[in-house]
Tab-separated table of C-alpha atoms and ligand atoms in Angstrom:
chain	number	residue	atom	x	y	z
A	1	UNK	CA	-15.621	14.124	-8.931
A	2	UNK	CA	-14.683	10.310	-7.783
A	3	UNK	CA	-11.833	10.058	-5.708
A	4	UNK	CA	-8.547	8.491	-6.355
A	5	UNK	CA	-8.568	5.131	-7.339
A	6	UNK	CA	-6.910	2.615	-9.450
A	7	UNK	CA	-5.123	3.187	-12.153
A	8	UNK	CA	-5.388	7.255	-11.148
A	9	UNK	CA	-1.379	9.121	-11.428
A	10	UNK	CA	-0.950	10.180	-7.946
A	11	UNK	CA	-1.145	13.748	-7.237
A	12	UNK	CA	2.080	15.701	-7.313
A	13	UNK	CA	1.639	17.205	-4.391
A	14	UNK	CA	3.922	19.303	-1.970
A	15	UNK	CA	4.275	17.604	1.890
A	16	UNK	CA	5.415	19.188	4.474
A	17	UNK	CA	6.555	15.607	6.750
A	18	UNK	CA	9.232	14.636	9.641
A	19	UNK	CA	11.733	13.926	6.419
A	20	UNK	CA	11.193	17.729	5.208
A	21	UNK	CA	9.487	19.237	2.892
A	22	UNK	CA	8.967	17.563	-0.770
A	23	UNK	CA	6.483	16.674	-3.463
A	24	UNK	CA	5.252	13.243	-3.686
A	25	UNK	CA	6.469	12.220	-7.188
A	26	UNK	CA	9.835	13.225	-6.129
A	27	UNK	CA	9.749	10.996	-3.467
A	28	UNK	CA	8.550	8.224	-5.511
A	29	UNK	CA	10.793	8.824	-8.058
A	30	UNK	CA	10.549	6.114	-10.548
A	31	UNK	CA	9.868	3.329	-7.683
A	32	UNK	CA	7.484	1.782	-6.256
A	33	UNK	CA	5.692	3.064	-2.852
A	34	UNK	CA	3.266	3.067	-0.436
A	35	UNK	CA	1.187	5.835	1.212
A	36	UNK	CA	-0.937	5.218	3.993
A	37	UNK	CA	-3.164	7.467	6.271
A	38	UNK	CA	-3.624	7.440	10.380
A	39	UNK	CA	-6.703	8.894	11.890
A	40	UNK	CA	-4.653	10.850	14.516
A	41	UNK	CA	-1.728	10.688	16.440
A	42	UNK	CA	-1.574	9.175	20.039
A	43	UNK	CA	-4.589	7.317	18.940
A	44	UNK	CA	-4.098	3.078	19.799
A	45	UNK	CA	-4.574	1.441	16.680
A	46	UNK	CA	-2.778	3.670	14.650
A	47	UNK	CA	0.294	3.666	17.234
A	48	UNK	CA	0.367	-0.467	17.060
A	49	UNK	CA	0.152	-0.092	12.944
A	50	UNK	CA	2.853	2.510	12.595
A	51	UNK	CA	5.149	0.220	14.752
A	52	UNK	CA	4.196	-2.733	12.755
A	53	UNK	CA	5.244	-0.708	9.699
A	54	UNK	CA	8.328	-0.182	10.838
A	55	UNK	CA	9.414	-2.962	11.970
A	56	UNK	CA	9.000	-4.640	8.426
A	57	UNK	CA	10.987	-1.752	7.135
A	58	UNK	CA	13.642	-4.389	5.848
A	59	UNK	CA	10.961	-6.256	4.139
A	60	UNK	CA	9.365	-3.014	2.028
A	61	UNK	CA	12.843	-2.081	1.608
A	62	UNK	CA	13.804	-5.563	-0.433
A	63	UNK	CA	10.435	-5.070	-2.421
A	64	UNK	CA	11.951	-1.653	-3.542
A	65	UNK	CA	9.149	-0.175	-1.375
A	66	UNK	CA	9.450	3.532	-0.110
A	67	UNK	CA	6.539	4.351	2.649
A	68	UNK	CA	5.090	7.639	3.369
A	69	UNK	CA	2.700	7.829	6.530
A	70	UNK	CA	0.137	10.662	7.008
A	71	UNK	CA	-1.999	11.965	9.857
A	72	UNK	CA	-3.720	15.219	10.097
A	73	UNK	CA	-1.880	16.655	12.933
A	74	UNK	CA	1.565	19.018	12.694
A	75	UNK	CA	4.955	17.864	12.877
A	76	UNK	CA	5.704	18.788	16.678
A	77	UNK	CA	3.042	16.358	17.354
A	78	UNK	CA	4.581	14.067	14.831
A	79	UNK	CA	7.938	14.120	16.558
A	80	UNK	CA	6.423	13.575	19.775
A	81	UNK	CA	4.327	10.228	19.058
A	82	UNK	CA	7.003	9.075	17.107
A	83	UNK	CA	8.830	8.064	20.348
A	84	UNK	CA	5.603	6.324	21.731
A	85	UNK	CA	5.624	4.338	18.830
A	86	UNK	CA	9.389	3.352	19.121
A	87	UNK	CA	8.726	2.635	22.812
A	88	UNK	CA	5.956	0.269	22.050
A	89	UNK	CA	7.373	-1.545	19.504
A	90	UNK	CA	10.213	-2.299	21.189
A	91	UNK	CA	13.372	-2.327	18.310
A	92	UNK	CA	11.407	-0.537	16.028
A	93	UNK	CA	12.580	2.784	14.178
A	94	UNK	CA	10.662	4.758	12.402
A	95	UNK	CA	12.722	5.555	9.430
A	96	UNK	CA	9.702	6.852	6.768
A	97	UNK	CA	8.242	10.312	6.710
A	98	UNK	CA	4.853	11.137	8.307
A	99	UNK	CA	3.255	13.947	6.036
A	100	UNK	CA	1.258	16.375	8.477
A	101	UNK	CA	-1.478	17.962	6.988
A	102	UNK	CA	-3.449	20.109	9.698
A	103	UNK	CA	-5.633	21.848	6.808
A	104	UNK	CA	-6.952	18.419	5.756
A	105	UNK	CA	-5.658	19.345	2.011
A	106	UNK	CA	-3.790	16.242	1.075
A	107	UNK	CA	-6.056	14.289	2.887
A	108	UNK	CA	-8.644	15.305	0.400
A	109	UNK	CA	-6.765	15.000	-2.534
A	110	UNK	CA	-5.771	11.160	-1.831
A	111	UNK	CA	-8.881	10.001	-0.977
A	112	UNK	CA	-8.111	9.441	2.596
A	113	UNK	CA	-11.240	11.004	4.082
A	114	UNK	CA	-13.520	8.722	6.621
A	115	UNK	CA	-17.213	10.588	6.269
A	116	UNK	CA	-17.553	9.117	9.678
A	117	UNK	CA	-15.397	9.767	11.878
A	118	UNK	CA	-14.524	13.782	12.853
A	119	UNK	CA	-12.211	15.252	15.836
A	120	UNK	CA	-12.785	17.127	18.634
A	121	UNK	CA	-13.494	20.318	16.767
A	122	UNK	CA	-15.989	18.697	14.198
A	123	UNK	CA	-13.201	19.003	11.503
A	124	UNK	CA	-12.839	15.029	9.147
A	125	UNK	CA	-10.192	12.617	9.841
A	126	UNK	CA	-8.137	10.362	8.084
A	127	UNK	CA	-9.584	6.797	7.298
A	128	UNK	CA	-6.909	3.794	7.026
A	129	UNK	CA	-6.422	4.159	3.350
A	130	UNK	CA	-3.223	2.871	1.741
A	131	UNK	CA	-2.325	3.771	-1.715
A	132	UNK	CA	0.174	0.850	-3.494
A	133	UNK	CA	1.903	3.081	-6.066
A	134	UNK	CA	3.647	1.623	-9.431
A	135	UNK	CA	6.737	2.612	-11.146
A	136	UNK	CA	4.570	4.518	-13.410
A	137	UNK	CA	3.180	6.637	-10.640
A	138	UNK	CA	-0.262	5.286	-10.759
A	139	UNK	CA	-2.527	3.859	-8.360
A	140	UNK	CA	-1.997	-0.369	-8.572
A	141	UNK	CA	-4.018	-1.374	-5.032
A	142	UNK	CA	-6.123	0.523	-2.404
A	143	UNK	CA	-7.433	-0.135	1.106
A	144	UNK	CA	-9.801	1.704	2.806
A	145	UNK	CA	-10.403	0.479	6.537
A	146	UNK	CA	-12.672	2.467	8.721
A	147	UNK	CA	-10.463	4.443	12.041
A	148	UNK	CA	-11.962	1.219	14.253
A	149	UNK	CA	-9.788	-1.410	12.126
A	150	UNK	CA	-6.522	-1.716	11.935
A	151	UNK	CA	-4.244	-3.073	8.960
A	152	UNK	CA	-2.797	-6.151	8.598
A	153	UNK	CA	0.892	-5.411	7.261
A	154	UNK	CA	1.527	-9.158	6.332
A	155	UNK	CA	-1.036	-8.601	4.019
A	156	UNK	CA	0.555	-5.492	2.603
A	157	UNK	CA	3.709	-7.615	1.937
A	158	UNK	CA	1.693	-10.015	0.213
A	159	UNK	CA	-0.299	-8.312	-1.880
A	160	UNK	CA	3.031	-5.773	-2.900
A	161	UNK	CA	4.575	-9.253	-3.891
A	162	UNK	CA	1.220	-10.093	-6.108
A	163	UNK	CA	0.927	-6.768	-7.837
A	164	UNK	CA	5.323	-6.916	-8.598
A	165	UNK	CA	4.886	-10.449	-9.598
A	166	UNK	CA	1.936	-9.761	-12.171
A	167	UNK	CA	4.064	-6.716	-13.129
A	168	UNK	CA	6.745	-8.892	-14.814
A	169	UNK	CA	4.978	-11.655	-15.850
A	170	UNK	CA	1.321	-12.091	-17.448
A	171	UNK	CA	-0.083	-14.095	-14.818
A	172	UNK	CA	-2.410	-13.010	-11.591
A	173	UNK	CA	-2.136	-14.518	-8.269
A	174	UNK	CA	-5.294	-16.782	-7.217
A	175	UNK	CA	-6.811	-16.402	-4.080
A	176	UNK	CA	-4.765	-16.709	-0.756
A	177	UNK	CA	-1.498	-16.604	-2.619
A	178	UNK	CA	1.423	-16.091	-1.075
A	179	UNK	CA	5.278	-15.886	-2.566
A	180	UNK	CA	6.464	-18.737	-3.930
A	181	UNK	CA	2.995	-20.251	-4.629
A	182	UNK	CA	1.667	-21.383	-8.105
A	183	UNK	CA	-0.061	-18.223	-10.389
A	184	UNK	CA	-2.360	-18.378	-12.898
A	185	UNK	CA	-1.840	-17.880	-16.442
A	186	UNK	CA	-3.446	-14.428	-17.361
A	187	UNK	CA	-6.879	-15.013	-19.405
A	188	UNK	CA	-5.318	-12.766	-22.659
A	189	UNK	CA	-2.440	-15.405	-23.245
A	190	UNK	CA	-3.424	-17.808	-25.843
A	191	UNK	CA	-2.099	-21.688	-24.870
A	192	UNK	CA	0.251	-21.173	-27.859
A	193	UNK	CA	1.777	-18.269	-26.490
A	194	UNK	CA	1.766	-20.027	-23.028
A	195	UNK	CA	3.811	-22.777	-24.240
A	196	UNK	CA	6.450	-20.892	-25.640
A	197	UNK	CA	5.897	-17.798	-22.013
A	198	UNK	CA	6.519	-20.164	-19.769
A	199	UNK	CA	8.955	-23.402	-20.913
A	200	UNK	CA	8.595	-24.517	-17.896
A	201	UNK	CA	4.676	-25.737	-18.327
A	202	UNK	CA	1.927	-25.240	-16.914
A	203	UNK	CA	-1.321	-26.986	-14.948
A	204	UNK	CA	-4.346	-26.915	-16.743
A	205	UNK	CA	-7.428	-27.655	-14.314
A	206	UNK	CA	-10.060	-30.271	-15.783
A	207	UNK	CA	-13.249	-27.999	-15.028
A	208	UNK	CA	-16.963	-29.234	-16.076
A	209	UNK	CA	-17.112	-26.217	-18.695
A	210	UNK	CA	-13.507	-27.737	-20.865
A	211	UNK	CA	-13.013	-24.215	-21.746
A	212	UNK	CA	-9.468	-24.794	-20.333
A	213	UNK	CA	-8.901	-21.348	-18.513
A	214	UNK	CA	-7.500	-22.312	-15.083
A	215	UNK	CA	-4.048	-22.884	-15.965
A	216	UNK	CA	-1.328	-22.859	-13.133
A	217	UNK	CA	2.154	-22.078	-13.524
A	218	UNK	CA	5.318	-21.280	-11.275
A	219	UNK	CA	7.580	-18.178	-12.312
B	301	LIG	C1	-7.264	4.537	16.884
B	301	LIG	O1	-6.233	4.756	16.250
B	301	LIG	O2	-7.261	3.715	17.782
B	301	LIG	C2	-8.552	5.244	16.547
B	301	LIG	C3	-8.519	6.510	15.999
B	301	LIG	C4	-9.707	7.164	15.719
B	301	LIG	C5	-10.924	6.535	15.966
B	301	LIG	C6	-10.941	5.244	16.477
B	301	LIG	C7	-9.748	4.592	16.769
């Protein structure tokens, strides 16, 4: 069976994390959300990412963003790298459950698994996968980073701001874009219907095909 991907509900599973025990749709609850896996704890590059999290908790927080961490080891463990991670991002706090899943169970069931990389005791670990989940409860965006790469949390902002900003408007975000930047006009809206979308106007780029498709506007 293929794993989860877009456009997939999330699972409704239970998680046992440093918040408590809950299942994931209740924590989503109608919002939007982001769940991302670790290899391990006390590992470096997932240390430096869960600080980096953290410290743009104010920014997920304005995008209406709830995160959930996971790594594979138990909650002592949890509570115990948690003040590493405060200690070396200095001002950080980390304020979003870590779901611990020693039995590799929701691991599986996200599609978090790196065939790679296994622990000490041959069991799999956790890739860097982060699931961007809508409203809706379905997968909108997925990275999957090998254990030896670590994520670039600007670029989670960005793209969060991309996939809400095609959410209430029919336009996609070109390459590079970043808030505030011109978006295209989605390819389904007829230029009738794009006069009367967006009142403001739009850019239509003079290409060598005329078929008038690249069409630029702010919202
Ligand atoms: C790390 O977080 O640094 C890491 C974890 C597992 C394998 C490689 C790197």
């Amino acid at each position: 069976m293929p794993g989860l991907t877009i456009g997939d509900t999330i699972p409704d599973l239970d998680v046992d994390t440093t918040h408590g025990h809950f299942r994931i749709h209740d924590y989503v609850n109608g919002g939007w959300a982001i769940i991302f896996s670790h290899p391990g704890d006390f590992t470096p590059v997932c240390t430096t990412e869960l600080g980096k999290i953290a410290s743009n908790a104010e920014e997920f927080e304005r995008r209406g963003v709830k995160l959930l961490g996971l790594s594979c080891d138990d909650l002592q463990s949890h509570r115990e790298w948690i003040k590493d991670i405060e200690a070396y991002t200095p001002g950080c706090k980390v304020g979003y459950p870590i779901v611990a899943d020693p039995k590799r169970e929701v691991l599986k069931e996200l599609n978090m698994v790196d065939p790679d990389e296994k622990d000490s005791t041959g069991a799999h670990i956790p890739s860097r996968a982060l699931h961007i989940i809508g409203p809706d409860k379905k997968v909108k965006l997925s990275f999957l980073y090998p254990a030896t790469t670590g994520r670039n949390v600007d670029e989670v902002l960005r793209v969060v701001d991309a996939l809400q900003k095609s959410a209430s408007h029919p336009v996609a975000t070109p390459a590079n874009w970043k808030s505030g930047e011109p978006v295209a006009i989605s390819p389904s809206v007829s230029d009738e219907d794009a006069r009367k979308m967006f009142p403001q106007g739009y850019q239509t780029a003079d290409l060598p095909s005329k078929k008038g498709y690249l069409r630029f506007t702010n919202v």
